[in-house]
Short mmCIF file of C-alpha atoms and ligand atoms in Angstrom, two decimals:
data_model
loop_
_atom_site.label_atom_id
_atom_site.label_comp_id
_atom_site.label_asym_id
_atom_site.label_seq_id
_atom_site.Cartn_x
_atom_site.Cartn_y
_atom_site.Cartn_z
CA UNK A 1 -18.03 5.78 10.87
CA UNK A 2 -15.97 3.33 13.53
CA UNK A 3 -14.53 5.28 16.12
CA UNK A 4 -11.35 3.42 17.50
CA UNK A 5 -10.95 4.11 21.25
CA UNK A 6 -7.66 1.90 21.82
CA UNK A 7 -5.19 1.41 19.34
CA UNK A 8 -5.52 -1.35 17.16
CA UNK A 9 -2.15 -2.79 17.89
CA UNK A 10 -1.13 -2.12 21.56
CA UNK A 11 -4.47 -1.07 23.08
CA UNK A 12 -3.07 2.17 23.94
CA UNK A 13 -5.95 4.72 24.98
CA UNK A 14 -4.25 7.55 24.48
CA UNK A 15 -3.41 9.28 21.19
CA UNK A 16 -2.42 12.76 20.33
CA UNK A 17 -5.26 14.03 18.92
CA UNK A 18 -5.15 14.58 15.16
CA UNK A 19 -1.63 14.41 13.57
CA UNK A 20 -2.98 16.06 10.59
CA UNK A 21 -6.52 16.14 9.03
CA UNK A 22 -6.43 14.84 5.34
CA UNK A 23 -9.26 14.83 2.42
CA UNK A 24 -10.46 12.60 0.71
CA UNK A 25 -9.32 13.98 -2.81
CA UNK A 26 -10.43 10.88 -4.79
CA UNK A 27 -14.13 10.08 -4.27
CA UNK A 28 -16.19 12.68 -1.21
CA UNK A 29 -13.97 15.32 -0.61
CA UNK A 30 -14.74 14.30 3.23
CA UNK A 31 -12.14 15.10 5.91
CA UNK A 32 -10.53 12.66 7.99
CA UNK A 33 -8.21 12.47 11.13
CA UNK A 34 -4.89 10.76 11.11
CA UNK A 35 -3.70 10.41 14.82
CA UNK A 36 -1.00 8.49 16.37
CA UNK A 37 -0.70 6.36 19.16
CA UNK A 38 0.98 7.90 22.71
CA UNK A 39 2.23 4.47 23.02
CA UNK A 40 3.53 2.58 20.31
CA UNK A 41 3.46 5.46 17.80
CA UNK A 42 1.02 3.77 15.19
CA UNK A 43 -0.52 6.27 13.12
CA UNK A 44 -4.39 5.55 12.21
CA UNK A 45 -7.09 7.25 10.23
CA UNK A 46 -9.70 7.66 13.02
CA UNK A 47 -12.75 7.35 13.13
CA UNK A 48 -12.93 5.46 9.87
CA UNK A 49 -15.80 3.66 7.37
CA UNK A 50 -16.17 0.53 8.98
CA UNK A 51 -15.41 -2.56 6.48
CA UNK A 52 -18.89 -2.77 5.58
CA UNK A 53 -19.13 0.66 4.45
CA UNK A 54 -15.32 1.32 2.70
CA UNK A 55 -16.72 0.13 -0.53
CA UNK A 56 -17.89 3.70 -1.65
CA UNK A 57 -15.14 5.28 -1.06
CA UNK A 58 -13.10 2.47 -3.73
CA UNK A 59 -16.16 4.10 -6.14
CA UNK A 60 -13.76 6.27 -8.86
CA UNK A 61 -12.69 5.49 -12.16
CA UNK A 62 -9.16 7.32 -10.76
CA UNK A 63 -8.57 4.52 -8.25
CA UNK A 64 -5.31 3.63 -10.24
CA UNK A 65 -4.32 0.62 -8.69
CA UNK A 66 -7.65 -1.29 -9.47
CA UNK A 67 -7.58 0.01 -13.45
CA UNK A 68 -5.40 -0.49 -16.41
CA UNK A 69 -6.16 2.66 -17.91
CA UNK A 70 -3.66 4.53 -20.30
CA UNK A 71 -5.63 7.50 -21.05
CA UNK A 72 -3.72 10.62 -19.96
CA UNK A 73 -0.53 11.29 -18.71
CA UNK A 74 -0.81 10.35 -15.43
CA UNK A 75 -2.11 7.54 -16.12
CA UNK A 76 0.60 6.19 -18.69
CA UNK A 77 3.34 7.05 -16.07
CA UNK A 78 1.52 5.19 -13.52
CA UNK A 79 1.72 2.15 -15.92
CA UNK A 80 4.95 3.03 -17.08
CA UNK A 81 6.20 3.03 -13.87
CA UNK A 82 4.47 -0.52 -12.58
CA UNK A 83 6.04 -2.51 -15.09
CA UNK A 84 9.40 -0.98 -14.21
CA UNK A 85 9.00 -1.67 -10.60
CA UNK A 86 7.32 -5.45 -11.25
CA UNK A 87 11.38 -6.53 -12.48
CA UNK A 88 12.35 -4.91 -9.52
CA UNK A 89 10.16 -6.29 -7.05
CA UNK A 90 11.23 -10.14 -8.42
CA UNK A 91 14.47 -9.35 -8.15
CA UNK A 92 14.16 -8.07 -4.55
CA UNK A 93 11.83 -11.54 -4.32
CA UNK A 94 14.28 -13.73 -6.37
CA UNK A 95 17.42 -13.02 -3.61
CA UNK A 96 15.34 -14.55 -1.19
CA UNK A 97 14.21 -17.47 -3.48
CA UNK A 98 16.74 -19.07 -5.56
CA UNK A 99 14.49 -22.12 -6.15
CA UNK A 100 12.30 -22.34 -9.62
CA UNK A 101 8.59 -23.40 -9.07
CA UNK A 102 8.08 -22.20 -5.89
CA UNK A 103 4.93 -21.08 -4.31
CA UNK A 104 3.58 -17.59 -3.82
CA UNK A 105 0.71 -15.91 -2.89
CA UNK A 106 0.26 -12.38 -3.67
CA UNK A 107 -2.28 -10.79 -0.87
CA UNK A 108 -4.53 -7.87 -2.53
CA UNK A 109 -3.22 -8.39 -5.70
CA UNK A 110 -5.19 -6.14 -7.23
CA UNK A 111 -5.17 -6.19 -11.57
CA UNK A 112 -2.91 -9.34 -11.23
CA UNK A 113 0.09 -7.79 -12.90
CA UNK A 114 2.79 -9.05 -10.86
CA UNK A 115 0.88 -12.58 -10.77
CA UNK A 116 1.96 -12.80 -14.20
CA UNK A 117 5.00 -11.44 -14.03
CA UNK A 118 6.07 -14.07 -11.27
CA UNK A 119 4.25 -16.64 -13.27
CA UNK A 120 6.62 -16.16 -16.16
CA UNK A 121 9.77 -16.06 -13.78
CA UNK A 122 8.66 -19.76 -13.15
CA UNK A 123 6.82 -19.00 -9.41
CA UNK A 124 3.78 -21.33 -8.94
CA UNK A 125 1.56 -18.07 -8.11
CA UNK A 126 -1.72 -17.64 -6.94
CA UNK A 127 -3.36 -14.06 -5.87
CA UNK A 128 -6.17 -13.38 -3.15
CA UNK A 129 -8.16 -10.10 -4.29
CA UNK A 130 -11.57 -9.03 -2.67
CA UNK A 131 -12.46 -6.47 -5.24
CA UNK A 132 -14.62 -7.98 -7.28
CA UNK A 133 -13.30 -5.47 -10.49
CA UNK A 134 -9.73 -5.83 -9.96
CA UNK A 135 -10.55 -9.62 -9.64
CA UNK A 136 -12.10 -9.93 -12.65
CA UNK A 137 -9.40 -7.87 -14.67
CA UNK A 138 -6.55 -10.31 -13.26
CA UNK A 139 -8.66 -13.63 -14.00
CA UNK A 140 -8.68 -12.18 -17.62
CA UNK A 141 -5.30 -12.59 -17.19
CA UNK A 142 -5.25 -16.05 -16.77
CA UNK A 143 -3.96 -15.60 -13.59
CA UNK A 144 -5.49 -17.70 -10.60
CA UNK A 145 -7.21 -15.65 -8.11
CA UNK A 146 -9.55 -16.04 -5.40
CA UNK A 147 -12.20 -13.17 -4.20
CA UNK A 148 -12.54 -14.75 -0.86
CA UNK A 149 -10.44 -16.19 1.95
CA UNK A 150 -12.29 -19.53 2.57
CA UNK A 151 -11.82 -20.47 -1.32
CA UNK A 152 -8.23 -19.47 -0.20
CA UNK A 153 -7.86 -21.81 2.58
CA UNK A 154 -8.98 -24.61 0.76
CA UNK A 155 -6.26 -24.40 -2.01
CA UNK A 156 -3.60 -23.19 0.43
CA UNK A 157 -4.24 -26.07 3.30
CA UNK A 158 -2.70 -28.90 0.77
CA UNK A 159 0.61 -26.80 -0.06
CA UNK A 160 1.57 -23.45 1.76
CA UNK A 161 2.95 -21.01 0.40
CA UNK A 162 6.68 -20.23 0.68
CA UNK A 163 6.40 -16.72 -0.24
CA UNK A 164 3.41 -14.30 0.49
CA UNK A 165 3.55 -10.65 -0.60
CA UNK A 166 1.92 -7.81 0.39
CA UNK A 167 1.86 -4.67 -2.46
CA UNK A 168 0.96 -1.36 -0.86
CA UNK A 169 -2.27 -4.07 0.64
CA UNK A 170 -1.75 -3.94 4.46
CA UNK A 171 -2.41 -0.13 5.01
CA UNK A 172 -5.69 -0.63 3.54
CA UNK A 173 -6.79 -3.61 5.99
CA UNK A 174 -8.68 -3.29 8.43
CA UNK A 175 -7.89 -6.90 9.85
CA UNK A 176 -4.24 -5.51 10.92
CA UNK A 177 -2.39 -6.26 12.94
CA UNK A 178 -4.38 -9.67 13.46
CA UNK A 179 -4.12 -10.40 9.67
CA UNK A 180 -0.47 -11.11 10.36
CA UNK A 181 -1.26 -14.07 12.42
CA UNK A 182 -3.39 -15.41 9.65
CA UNK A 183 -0.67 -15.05 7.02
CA UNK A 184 1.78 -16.66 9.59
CA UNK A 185 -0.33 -19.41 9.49
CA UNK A 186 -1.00 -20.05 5.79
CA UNK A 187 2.91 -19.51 5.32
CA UNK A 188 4.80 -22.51 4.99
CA UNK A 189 7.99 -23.06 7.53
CA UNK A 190 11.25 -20.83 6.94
CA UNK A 191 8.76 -18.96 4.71
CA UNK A 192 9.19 -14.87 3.20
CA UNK A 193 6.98 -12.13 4.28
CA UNK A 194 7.35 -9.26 1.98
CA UNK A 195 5.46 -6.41 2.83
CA UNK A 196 5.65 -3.04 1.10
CA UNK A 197 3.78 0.05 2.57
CA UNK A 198 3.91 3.83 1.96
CA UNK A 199 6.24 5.25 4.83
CA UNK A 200 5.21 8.71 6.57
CA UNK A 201 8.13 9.58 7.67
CA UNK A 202 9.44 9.93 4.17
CA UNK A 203 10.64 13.55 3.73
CA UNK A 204 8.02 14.19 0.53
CA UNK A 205 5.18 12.77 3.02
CA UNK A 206 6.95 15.55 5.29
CA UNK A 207 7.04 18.22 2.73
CA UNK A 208 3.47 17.72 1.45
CA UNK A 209 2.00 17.21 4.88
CA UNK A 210 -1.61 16.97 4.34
CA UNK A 211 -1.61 17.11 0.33
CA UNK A 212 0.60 13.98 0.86
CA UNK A 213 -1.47 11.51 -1.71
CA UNK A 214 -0.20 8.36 -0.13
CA UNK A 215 -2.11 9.61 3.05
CA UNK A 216 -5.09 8.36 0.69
CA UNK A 217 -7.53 8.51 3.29
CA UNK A 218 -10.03 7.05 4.52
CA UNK A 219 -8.63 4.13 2.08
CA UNK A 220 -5.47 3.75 3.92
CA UNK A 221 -6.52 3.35 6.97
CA UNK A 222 -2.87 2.47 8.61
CA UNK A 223 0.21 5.25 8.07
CA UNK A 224 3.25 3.34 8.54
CA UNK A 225 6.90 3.84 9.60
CA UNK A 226 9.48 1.38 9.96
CA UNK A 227 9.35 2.21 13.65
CA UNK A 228 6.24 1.11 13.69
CA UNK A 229 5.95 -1.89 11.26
CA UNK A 230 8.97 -3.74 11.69
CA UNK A 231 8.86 -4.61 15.46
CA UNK A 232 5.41 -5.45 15.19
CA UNK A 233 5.47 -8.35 12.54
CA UNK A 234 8.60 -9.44 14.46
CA UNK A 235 6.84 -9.43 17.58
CA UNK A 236 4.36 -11.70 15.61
CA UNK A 237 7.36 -14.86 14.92
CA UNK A 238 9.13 -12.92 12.21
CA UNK A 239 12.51 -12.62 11.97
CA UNK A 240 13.70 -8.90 9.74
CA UNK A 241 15.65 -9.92 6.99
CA UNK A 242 16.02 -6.11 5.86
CA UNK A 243 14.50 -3.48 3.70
CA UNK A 244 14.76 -1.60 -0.07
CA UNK A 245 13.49 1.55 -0.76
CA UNK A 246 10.75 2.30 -3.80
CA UNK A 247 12.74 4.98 -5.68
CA UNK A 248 9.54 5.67 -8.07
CA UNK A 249 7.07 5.99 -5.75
CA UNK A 250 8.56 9.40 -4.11
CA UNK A 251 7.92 10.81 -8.26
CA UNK A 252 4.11 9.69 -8.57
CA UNK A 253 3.46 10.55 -4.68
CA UNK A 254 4.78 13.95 -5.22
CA UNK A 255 2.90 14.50 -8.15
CA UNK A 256 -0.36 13.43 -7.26
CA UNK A 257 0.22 15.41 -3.90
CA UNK A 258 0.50 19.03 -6.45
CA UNK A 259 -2.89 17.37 -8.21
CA UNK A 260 -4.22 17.58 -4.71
CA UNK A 261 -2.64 20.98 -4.17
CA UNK A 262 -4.19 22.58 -6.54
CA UNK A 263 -7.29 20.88 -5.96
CA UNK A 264 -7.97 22.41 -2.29
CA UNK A 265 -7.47 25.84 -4.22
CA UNK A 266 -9.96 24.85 -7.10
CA UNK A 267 -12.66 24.46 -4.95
CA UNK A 268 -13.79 21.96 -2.23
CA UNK A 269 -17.10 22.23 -1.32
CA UNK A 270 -18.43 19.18 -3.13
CA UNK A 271 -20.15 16.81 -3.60
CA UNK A 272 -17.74 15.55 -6.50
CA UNK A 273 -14.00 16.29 -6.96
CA UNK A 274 -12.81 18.45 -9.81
CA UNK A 275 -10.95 16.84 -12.89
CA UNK A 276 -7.72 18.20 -12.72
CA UNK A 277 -4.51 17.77 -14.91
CA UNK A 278 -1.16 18.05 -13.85
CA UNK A 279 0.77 20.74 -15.78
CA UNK A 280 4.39 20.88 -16.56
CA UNK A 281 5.38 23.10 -13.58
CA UNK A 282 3.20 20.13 -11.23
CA UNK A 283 5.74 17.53 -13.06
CA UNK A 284 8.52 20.18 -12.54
CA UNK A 285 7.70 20.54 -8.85
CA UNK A 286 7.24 16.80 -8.80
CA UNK A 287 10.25 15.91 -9.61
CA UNK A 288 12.50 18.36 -7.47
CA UNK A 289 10.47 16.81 -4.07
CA UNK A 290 10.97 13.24 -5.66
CA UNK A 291 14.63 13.79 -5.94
CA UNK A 292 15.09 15.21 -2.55
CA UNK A 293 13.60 12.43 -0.77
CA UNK A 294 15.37 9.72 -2.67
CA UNK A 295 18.43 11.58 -1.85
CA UNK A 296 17.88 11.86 1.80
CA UNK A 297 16.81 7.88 1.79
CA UNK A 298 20.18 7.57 0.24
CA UNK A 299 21.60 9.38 2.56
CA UNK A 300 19.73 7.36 5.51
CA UNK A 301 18.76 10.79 6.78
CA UNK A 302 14.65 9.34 6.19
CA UNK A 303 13.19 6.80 4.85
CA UNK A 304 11.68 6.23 1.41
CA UNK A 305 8.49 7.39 0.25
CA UNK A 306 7.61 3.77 -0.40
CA UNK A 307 9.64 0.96 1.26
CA UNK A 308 9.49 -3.18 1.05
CA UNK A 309 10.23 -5.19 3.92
CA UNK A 310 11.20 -8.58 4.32
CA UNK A 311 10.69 -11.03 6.95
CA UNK A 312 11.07 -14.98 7.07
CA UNK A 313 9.07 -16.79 9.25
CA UNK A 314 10.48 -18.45 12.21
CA UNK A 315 8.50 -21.05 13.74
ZN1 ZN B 401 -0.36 1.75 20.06
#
């Protein structure tokens, strides 16, 4: 484990301790410690698997975002639910970009889904995707992708990028917040920055506390809130264009947060997780904490579960 002893983005030395102490529902069942800065308020998971070592804990057939499974459920909503969200993600995209053919690169992009999708709104799109799985899935595709960042840098160099995207990707990096200097630089001038993160000051991350799934430790290793994100990619030669809230996202959080409910009862003492289904009164429950935090993001009382932000580049 990497013990941080400043924080990663203002070299604060302080923090408060733990904020809350999560598990690792997904792959170990280890416990990890989310604190927050004294300083600049950054919440971290720390310590945390170094980036040599992070690769186990990606090691689970459940790790939705790398598969295209459509096997229970859960899994059908979660696929269900992506497609509806790639229209609206190119719409948010497309305000910003009235110009056919243009250039994008989607960072972490995972099973290549919204690669396509841009593709076939007429973006030139490429994707940059370290996992070697989800790489493979999204070259099957047809979709261009590269698994690492020096192939990337030679295609990029001749024509940048006007738009680079960031899909619930930046929370897992442990490059931040330097990796925003590096996609300053491969974005072209007057470029967009979209960025989309889970937010912990959400009221469902509130209500579930330390079942909240998009805690996802120790894979997110970053727990934003606009507080914290937005002044800090301005502060790296961004200008804030504004935000839109993930209305879906507060639904499958919630729900996987009862799956991980029920899952502390069930058992917990390892070494594997328990397989366990959400019933109707987990969908039920689900949906009530859903609603209430896309009402109080409606409200502007908190923010969404899941929220995009948009930046153009200013140098
Ligand atoms: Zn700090």
């Amino acid at each position: 484990m990497e013990v941080l002893g400043h924080c990663p983005a203002c070299g604060g030395k302080k923090h408060n301790g733990s904020m809350v102490v999560c598990r690792d529902y997904l792959v170990t069942l280890e416990l990890f410690q989310i604190v927050e800065c004294e300083n600049c308020q950054l919440r971290f998971t720390n310590p945390r698997p170094s980036k040599q070592k992070i690769a186990a804990y990606y090691r689970s057939e459940d790790y939705l975002s790398h598969s295209d499974g459509k096997n229970n459920l859960l899994e059908k909503t979660y696929q269900h639910v992506k497609t509806l969200m790639l229209d609206r993600k190119l719409k948010m995209i497309g305000k910003h970009s009235k110009r056919e053919g243009r250039k994008l690169l989607d960072f972490g992009c995972g099973t290549g889904d919204f690669l396509l999708a841009a593709e076939k709104k007429g973006y030139n799109a490429i994707g940059y995707e370290p996992g070697k799985n989800a790489a493979s899935k999204a070259k099957a595709k047809g979709v261009r992708v590269f698994t690492r960042m020096e192939e990337l840098y030679e295609t990029i160099t001749q024509t940048k990028p006007d738009i680079i995207t960031l899909w619930h990707v930046l929370e897992h990096m442990h490059e931040y917040p330097g990796i925003i200097d590096t996609l300053n630089l491969l974005l072209n001038k007057n470029g967009i920055l979209v960025i989309a993160v889970p937010v912990s000051s959400s009221l469902d991350a509130k209500r579930y506390h330390k079942y909240w799934a998009a805690y996802d430790v120790p894979r997110h290793l970053f727990h934003f809130t606009p507080d914290t994100l937005v002044p800090a990619i301005v502060q790296k030669g961004f200008r804030f264009v504004g935000k839109n809230g993930l209305p879906f996202d507060s639904y499958y959080i919630s729900l996987l947060s009862e799956k991980n409910k029920k899952q502390d009862k069930a058992e917990n003492t390892g070494p594997k997780p328990t397989k366990i289904k959400p019933s109707l009164i987990d969908f039920i429950k689900a949906t009530a904490i859903g609603s209430a935090s896309n009402l109080s993001a409606m409200l502007q009382r908190t923010p969404w579960s899941g929220e995009v932000y948009t930046f153009e580049k200013t140098g």
